[in-house]
mmCIF file of C-alpha atoms and ligand atoms in Angstrom:
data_model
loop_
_atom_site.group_PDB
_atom_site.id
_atom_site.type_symbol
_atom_site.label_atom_id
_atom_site.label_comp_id
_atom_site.label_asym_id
_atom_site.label_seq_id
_atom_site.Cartn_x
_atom_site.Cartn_y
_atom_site.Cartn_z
ATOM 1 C CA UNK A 104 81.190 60.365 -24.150
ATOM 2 C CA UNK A 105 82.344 60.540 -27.397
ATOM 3 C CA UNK A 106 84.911 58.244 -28.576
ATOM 4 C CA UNK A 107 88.627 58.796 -29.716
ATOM 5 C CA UNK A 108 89.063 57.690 -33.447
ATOM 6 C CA UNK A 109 92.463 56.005 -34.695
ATOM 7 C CA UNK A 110 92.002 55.337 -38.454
ATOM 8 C CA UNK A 111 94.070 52.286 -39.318
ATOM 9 C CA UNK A 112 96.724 52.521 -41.812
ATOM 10 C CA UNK A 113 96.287 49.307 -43.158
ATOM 11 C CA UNK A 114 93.492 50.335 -45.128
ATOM 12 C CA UNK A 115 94.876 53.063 -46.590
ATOM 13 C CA UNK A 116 95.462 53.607 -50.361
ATOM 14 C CA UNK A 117 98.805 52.687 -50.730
ATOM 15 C CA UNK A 118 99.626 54.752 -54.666
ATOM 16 C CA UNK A 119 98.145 58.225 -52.137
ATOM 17 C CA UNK A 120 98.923 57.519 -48.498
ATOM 18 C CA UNK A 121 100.272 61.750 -48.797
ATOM 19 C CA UNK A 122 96.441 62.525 -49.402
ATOM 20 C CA UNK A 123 94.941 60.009 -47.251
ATOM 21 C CA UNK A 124 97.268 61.528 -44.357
ATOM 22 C CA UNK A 125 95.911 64.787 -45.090
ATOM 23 C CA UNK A 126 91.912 63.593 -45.049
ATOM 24 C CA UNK A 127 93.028 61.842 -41.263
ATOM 25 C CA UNK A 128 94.351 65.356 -40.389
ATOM 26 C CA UNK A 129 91.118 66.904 -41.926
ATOM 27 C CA UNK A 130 89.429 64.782 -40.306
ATOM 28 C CA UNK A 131 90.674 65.667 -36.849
ATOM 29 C CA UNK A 132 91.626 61.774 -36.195
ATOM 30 C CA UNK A 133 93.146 61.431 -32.693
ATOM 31 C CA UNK A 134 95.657 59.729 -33.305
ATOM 32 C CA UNK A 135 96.891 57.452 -36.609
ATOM 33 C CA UNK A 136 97.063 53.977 -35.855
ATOM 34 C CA UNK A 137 100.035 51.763 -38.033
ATOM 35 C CA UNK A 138 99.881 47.949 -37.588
ATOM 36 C CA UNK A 139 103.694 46.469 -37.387
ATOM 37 C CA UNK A 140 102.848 42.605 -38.552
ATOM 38 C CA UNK A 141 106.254 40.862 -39.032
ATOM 39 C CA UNK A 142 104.965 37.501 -40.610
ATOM 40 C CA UNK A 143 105.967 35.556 -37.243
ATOM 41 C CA UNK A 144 103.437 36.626 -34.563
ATOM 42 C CA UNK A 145 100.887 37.172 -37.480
ATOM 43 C CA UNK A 146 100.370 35.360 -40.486
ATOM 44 C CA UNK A 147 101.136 38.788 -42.408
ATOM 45 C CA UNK A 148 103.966 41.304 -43.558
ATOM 46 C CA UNK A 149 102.718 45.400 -43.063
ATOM 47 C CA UNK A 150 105.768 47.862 -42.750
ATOM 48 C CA UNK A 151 108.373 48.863 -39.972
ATOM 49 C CA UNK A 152 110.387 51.806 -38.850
ATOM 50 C CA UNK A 153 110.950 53.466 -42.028
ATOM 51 C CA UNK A 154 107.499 54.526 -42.654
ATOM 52 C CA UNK A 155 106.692 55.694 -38.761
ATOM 53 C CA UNK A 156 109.795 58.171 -40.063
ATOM 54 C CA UNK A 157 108.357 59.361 -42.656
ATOM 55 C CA UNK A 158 105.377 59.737 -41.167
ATOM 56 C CA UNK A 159 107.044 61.347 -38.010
ATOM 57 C CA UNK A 160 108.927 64.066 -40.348
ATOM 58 C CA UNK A 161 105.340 65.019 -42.325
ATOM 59 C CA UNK A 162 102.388 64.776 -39.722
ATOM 60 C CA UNK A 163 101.461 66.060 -36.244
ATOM 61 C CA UNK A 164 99.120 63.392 -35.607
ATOM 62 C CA UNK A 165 99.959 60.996 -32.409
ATOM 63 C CA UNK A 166 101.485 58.004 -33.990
ATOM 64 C CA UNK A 167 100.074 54.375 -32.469
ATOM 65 C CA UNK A 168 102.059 51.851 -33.146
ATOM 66 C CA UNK A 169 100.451 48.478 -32.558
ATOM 67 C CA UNK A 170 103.188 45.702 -32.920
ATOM 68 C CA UNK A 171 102.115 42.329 -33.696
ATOM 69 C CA UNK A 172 105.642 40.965 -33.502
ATOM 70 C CA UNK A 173 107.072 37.803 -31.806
ATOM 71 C CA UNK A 174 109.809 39.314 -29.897
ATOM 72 C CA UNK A 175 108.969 42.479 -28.826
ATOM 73 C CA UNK A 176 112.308 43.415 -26.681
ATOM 74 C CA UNK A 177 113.923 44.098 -29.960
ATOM 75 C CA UNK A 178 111.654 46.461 -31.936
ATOM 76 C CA UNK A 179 110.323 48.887 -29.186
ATOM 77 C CA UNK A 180 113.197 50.940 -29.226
ATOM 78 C CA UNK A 181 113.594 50.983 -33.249
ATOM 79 C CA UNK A 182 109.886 52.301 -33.692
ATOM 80 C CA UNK A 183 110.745 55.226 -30.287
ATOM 81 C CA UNK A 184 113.358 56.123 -32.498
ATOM 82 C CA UNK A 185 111.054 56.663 -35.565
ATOM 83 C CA UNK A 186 109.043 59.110 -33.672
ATOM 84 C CA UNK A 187 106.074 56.605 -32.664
ATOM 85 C CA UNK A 188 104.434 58.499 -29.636
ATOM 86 C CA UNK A 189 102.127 54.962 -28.401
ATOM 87 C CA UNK A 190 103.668 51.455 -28.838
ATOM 88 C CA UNK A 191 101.255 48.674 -28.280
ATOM 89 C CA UNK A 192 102.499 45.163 -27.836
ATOM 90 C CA UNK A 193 101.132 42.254 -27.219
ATOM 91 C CA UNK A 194 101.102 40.312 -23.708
ATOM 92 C CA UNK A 195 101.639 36.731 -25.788
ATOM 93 C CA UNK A 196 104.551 37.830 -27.390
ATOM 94 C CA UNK A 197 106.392 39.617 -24.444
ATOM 95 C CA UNK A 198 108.106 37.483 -21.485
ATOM 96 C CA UNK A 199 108.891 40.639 -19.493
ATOM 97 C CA UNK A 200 105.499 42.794 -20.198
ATOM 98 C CA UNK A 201 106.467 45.125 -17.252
ATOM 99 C CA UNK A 202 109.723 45.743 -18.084
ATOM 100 C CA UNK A 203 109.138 46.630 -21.632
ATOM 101 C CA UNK A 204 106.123 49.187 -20.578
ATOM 102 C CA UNK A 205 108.429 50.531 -18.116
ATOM 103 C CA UNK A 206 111.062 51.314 -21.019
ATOM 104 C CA UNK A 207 108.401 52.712 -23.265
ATOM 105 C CA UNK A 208 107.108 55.277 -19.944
ATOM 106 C CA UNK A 209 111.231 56.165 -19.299
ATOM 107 C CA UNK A 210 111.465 56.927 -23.144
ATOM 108 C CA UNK A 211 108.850 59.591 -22.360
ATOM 109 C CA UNK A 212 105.933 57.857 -24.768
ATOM 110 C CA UNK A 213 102.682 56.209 -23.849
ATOM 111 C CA UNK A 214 102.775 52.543 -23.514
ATOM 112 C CA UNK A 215 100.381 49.788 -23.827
ATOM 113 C CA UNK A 216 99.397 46.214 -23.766
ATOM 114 C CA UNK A 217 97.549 44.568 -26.584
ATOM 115 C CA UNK A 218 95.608 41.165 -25.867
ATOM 116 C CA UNK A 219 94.447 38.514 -28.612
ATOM 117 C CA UNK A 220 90.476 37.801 -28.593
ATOM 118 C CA UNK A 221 91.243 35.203 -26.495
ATOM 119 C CA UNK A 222 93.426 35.859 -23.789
ATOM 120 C CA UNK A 223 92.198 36.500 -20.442
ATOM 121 C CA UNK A 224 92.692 40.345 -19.343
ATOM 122 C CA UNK A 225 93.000 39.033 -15.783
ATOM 123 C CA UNK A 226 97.088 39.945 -15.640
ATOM 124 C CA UNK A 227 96.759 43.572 -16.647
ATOM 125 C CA UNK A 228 96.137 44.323 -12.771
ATOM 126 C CA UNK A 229 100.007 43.465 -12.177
ATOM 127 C CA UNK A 230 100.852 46.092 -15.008
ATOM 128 C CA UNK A 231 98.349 49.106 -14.443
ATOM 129 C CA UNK A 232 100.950 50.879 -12.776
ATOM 130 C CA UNK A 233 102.530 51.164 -16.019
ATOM 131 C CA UNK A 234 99.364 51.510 -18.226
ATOM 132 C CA UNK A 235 98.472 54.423 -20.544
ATOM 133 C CA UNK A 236 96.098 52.145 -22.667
ATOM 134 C CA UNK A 237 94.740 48.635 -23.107
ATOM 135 C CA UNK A 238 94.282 47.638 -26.901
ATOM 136 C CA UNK A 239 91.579 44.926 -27.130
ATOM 137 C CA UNK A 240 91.651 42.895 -30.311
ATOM 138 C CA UNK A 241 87.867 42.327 -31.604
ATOM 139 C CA UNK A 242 89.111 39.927 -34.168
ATOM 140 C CA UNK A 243 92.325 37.905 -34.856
ATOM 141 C CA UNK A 244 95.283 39.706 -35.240
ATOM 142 C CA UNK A 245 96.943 39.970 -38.523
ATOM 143 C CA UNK A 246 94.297 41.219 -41.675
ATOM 144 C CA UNK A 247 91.951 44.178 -41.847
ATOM 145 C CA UNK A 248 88.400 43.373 -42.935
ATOM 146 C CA UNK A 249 87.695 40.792 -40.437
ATOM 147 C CA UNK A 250 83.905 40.123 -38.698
ATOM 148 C CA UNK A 251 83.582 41.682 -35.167
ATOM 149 C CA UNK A 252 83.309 38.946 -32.322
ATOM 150 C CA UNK A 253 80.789 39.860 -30.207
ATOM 151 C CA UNK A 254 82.160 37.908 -26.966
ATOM 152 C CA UNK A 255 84.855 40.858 -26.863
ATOM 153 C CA UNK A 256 81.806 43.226 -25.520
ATOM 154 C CA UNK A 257 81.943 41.328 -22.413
ATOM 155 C CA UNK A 258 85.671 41.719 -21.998
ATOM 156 C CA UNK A 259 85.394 45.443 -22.723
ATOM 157 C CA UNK A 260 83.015 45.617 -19.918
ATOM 158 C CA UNK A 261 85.851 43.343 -17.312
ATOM 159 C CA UNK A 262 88.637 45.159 -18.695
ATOM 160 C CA UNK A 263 86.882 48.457 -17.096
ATOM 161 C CA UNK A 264 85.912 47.047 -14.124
ATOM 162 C CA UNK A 265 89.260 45.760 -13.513
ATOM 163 C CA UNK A 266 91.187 48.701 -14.549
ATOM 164 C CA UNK A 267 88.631 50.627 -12.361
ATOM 165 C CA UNK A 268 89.571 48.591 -9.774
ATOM 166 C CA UNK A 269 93.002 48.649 -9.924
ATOM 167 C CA UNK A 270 92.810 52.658 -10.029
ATOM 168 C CA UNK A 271 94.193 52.493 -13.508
ATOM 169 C CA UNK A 272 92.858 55.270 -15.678
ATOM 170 C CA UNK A 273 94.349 53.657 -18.974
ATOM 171 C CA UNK A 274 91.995 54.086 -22.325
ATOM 172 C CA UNK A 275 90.658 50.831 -23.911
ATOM 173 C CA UNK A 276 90.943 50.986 -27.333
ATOM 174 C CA UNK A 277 88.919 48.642 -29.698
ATOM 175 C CA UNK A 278 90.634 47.024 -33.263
ATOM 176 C CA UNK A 279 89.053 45.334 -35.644
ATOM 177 C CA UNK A 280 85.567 44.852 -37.527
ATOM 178 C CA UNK A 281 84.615 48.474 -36.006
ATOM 179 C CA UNK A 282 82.066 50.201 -37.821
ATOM 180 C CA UNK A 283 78.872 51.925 -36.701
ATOM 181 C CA UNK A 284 77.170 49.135 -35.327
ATOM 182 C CA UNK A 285 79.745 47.459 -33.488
ATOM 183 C CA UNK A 286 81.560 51.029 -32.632
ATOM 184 C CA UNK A 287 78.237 51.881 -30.533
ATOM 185 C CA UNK A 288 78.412 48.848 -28.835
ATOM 186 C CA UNK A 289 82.008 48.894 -27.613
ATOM 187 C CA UNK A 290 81.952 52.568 -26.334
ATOM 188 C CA UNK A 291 78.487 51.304 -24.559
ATOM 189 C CA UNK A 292 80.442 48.501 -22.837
ATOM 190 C CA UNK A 293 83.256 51.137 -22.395
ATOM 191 C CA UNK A 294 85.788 51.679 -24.606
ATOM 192 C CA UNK A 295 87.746 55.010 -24.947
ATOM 193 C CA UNK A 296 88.987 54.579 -28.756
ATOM 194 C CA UNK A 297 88.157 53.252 -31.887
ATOM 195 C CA UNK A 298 90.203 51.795 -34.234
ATOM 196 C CA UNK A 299 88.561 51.842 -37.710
ATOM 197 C CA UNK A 300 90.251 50.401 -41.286
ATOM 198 C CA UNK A 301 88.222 49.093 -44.080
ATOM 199 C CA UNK A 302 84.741 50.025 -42.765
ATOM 200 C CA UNK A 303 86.633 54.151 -42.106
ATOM 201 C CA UNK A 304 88.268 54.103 -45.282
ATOM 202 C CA UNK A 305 85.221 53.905 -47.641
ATOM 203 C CA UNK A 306 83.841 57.044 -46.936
ATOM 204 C CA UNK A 307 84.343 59.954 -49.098
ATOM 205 C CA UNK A 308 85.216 61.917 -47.708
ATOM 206 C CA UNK A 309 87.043 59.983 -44.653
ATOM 207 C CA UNK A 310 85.743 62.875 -42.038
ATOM 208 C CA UNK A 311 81.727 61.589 -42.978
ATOM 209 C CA UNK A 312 82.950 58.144 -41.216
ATOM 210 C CA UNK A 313 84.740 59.908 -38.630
ATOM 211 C CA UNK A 314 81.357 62.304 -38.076
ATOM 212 C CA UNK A 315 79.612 58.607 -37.934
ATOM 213 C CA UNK A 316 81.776 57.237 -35.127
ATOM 214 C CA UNK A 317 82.172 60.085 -33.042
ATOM 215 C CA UNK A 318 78.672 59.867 -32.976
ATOM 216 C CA UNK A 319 78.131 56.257 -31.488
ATOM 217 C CA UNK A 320 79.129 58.224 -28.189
ATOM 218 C CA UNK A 321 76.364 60.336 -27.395
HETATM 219 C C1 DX5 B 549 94.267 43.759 -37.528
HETATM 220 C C2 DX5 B 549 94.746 45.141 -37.221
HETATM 221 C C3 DX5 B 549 93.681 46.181 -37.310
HETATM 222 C C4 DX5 B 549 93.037 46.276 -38.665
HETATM 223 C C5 DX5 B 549 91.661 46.826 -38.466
HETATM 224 O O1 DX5 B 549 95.236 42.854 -37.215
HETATM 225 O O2 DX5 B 549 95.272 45.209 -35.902
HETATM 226 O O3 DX5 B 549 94.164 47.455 -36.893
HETATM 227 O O4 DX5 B 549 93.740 47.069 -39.571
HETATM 228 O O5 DX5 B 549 91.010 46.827 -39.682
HETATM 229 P P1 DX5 B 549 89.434 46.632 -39.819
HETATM 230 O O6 DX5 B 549 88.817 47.859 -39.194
HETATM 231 O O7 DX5 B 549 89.234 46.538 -41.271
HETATM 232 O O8 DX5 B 549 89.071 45.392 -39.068
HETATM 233 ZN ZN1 ZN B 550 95.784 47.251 -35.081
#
């Protein structure tokens, strides 16, 4: 099957992030991935609400907004109001995961839970009731341009047997170090999307990468 692509943000050309919008539209990217680091949870600063509204008021593309923020309670609702249709946080952040993806699913947008290369995916069988998508970090959180780490294939792989078995029918999307190689790999072990920043962002134009990762999935 072929794989959803989420171009990430962060690697986009800050001076002509207008035209780079336009080449993701172009491009037919599935949705637009934006990566909220707030310095605490990562050891990095990105952006916040301001530019999910701008965004919001310019592009019909499905806005993912994958928070890497300590604290989590207070920033969903801030980045709902910006127009973000996907909020992703992260299980080691949250102490009330369910809660949070339940206020995310009542606020009408997808929610999901992000996990850090190495925590265990074990706990997402208590929140698949509340699942639209699983984001699996392939590298540490907090910088684009980062070496895939291979052990994550084997998580993939649990993650969809234990999503499968809990009758959850949430997407796993992949972040970090994606490119050809690696992208084929993770939609063999069973990911749904691919999240894709400095390796995406070299092409020119953007769609040839796309046209490459769409077609790790046949
Ligand atoms: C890393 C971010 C990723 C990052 C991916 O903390 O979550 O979304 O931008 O970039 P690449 O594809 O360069 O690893
Ligand atoms: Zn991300």
């Amino acid at each position: 099957m072929r794989p959803m692509i989420a171009p990430s943000f962060l690697s986009a050309d800050l001076f002509r992030l207008g035209e780079q919008l336009a080449a993701c539209e172009a491009a037919d990217a599935d949705m637009l991935h934006l990566d909220i680091m707030d310095g605490h949870f990562v050891p990095n600063l990105s952006y916040g609400p301001g530019l999910v509204r701008a965004l919001r008021a310019n592009t019909p593309l499905m806005l993912d907004c994958h928070l890497m923020v300590s604290r989590p309670e207070d920033f969903v609702q801030p980045f709902l109001d910006a127009g973000a249709d996907l909020v992703s946080f992260h299980l080691e952040a949250s102490h009330h995961p369910d809660r949070l993806l339940g206020l995310i699913r009542d606020a009408g947008k997808r929610a999901a839970i992000a996990l850090n290369p190495a925590t265990d995916p074990a706990p997402l069988r208590y929140l698949a009731s509340k699942l639209d998508m699983v984001l699996l970090m392939t590298v540490n959180p907090g910088f684009g341009g980062q070496r895939f780490l291979p052990a994550m294939l084997h998580k993939i792989r649990q993650t969809r047997a234990l999503l499968q078995e809990a009758g959850c029918e949430a997407l796993i999307q992949v972040d970090g170090g994606i490119d050809e190689v690696h992208g084929a790999e993770c939609v063999t072990a069973g990911a749904d999307v691919l999240v894709s920043g400095s390796w995406l962002f070299k092409h020119n134009p953007l769609a040839n990468g796309f046209e490459i990762l769409r077609a790790t999935g046949k």
